[in-house]
XYZ file of N, CA, C and O in Angstrom:
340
model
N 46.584 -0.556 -104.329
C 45.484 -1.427 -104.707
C 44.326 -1.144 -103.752
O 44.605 -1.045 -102.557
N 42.780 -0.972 -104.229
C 41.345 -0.519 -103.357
C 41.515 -1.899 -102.240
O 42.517 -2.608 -102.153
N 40.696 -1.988 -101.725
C 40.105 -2.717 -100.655
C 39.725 -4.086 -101.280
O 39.985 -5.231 -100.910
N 38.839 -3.483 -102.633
C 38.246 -4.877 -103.121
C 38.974 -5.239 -103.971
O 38.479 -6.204 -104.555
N 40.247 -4.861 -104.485
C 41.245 -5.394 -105.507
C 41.462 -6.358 -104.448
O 41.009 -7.493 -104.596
N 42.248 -5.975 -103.152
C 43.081 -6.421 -102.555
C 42.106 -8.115 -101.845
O 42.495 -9.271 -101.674
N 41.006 -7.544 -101.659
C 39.725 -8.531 -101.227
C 40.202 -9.913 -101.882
O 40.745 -10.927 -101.442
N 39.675 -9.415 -103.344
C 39.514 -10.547 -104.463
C 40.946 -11.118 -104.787
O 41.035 -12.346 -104.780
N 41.557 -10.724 -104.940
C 43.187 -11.034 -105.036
C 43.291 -12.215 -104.145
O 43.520 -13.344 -104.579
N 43.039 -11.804 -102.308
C 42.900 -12.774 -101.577
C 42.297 -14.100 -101.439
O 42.687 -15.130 -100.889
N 40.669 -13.629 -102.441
C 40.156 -14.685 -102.442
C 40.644 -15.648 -103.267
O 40.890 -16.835 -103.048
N 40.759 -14.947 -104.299
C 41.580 -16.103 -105.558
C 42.416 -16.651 -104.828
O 42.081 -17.832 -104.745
N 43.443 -16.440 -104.167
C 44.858 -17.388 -103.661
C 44.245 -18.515 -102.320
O 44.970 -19.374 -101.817
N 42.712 -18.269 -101.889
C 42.606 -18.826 -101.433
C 42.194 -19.957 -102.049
O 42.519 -21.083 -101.672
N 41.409 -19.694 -103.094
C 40.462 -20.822 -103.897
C 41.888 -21.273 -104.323
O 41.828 -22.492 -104.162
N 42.825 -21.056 -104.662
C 43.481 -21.669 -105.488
C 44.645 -22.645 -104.572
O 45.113 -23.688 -105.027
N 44.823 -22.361 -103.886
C 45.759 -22.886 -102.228
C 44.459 -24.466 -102.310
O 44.695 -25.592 -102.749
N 43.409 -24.031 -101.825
C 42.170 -24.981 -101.643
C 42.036 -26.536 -102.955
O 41.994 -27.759 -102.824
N 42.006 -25.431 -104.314
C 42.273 -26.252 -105.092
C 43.473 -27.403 -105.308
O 43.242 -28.486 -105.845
N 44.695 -27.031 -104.842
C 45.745 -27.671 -104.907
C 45.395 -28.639 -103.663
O 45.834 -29.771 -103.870
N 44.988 -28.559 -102.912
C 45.280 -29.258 -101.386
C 44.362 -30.446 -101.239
O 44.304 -31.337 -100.392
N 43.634 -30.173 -102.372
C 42.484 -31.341 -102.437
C 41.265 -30.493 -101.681
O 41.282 -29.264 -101.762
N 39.595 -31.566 -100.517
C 39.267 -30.910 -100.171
C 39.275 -30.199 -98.847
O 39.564 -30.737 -97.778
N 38.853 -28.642 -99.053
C 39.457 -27.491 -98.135
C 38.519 -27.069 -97.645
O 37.514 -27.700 -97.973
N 38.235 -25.769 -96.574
C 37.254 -25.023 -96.568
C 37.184 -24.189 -97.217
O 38.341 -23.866 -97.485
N 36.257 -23.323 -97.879
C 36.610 -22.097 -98.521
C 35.876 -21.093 -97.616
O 35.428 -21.511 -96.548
N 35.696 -19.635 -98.001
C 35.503 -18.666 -97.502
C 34.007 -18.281 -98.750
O 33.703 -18.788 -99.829
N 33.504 -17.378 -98.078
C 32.638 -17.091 -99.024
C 32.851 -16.427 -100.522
O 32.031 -16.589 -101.426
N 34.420 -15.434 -100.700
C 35.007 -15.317 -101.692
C 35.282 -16.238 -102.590
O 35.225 -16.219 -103.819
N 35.625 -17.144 -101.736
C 36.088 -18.643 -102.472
C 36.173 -19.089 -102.758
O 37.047 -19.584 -103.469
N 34.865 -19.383 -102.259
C 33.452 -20.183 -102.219
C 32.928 -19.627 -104.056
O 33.095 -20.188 -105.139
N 32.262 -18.301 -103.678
C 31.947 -17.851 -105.159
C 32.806 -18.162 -106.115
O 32.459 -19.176 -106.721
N 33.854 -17.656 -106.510
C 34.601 -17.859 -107.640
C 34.833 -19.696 -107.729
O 35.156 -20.231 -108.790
N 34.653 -20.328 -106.702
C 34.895 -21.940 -107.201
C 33.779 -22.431 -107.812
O 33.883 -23.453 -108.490
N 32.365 -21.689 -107.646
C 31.029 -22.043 -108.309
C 30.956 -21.409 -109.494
O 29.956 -21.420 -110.212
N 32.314 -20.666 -109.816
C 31.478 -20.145 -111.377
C 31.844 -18.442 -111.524
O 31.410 -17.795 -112.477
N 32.461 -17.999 -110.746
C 33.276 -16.416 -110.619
C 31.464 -15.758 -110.397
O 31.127 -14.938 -111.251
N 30.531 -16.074 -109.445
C 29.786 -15.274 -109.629
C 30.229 -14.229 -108.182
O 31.203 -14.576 -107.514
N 29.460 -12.999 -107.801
C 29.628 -12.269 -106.743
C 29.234 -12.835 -105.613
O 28.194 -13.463 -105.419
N 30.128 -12.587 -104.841
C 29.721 -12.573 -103.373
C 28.948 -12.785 -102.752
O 28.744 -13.649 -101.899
N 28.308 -11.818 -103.211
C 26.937 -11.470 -102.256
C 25.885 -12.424 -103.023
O 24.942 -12.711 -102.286
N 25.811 -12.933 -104.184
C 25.305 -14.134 -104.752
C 25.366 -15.344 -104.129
O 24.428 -16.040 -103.741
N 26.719 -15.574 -104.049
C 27.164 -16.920 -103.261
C 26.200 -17.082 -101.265
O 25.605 -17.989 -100.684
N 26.549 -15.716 -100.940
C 25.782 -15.594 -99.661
C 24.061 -15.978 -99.572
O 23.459 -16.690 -98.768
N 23.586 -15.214 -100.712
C 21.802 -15.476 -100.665
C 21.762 -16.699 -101.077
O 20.620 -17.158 -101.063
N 23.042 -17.824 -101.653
C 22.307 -19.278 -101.930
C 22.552 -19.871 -100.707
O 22.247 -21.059 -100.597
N 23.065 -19.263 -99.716
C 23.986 -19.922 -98.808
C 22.827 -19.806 -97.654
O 23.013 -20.439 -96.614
N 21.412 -18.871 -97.828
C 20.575 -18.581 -96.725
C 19.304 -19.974 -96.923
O 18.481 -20.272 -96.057
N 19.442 -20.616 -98.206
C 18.740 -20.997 -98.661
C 18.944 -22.769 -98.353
O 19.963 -23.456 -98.432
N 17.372 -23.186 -97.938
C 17.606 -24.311 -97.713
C 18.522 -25.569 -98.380
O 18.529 -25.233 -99.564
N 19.230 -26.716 -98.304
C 19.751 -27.433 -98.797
C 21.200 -26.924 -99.111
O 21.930 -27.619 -99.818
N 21.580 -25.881 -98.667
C 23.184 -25.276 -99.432
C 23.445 -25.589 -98.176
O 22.799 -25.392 -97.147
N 24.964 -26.349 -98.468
C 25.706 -26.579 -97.246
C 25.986 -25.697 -95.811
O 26.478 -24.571 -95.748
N 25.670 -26.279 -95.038
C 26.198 -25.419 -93.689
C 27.367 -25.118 -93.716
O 28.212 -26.001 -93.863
N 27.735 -23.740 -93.576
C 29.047 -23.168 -92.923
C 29.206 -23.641 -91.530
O 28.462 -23.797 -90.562
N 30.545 -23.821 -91.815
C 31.536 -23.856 -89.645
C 31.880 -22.075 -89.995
O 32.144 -21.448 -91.021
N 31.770 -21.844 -89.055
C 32.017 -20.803 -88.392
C 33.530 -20.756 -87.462
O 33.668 -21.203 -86.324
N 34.503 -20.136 -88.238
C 35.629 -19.818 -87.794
C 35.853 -18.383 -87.327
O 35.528 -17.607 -88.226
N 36.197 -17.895 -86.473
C 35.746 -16.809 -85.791
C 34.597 -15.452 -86.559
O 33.406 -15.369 -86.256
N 35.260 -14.559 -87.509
C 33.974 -14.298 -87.739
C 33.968 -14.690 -89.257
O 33.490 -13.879 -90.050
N 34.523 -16.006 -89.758
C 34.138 -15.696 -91.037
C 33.230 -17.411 -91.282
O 33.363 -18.331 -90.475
N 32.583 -17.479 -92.215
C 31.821 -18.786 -92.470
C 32.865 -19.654 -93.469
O 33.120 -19.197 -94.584
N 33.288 -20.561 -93.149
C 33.351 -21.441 -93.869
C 32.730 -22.978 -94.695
O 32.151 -23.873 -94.080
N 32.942 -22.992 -95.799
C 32.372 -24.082 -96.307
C 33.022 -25.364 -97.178
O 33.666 -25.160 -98.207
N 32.883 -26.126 -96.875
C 33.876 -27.181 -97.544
C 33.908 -27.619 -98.589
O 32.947 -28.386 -98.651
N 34.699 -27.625 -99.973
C 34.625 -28.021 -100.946
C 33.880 -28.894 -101.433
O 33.175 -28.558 -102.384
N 33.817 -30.146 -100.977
C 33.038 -30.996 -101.743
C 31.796 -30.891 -101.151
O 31.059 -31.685 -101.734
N 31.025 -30.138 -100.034
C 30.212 -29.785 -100.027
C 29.505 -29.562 -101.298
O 28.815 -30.304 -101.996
N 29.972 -27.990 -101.432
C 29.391 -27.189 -102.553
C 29.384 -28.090 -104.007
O 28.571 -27.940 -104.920
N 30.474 -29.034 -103.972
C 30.456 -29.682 -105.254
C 29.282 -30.466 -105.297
O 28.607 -30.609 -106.317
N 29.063 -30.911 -104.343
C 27.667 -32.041 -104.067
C 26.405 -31.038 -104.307
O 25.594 -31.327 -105.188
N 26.295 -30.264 -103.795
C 24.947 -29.004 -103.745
C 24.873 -28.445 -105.677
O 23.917 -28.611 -106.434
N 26.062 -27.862 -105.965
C 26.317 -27.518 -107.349
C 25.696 -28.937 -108.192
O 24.758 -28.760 -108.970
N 26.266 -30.347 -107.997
C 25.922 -31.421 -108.929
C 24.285 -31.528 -108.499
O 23.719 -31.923 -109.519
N 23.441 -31.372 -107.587
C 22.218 -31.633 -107.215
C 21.565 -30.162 -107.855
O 20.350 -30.331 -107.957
N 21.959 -28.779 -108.320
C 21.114 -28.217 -108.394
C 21.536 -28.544 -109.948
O 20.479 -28.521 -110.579
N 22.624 -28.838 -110.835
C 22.666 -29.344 -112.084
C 21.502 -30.380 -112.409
O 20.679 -30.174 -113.301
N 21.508 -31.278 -111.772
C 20.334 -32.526 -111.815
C 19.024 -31.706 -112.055
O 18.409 -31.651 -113.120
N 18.673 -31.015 -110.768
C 17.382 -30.535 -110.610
C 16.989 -29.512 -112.029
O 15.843 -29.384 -112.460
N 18.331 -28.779 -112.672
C 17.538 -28.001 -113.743
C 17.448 -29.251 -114.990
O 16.712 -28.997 -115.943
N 17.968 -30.188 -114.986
C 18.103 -30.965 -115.960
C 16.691 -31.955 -116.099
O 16.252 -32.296 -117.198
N 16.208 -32.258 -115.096
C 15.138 -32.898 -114.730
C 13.732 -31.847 -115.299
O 12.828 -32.104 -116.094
N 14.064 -30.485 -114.423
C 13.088 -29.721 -115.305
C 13.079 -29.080 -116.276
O 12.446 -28.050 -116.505
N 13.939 -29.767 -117.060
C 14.219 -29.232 -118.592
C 13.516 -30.333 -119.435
O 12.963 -30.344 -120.535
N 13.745 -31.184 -118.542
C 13.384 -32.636 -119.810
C 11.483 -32.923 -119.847
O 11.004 -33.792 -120.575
């Protein structure tokens, strides 16, 4: 299995460990696929951006906490809904 089979494989069992446990931290893999299976590196540029939850920093990787992102995800739902109407 490549690098990034083996990557994503990981990430899934993490999101999914996370999911069962109630709320968790996730990883930025994690993280992405719990917002919607988008990439990575997607999940990272919302993550530079004001109002997206702060990562803790566990040695070198960022973590972010579930209901964080659920709170940030339901506020940017609002915000397109508001400028839709």
């Amino acid at each position: 299995m490549d690098s990034y089979a083996e990557s994503a494989r990981q990430d899934l069992l993490e999101l999914v460990a996370a999911l069962v446990n109630g709320d968790r931290w996730l990883c930025a893999g994690a993280g992405a696929a719990y917002l919607g299976q988008m990439p990575k590196k997607t999940f990272l540029a919302f993550a530079c951006q004001p109002g997206f939850p702060v990562a803790l920093r566990v040695g070198k990787r960022r973590m972010w906490r579930k209901s964080e992102l659920d709170e940030w995800a339901e506020r940017q739902r609002a915000a397109q809904a508001r400028q839709r109407a």
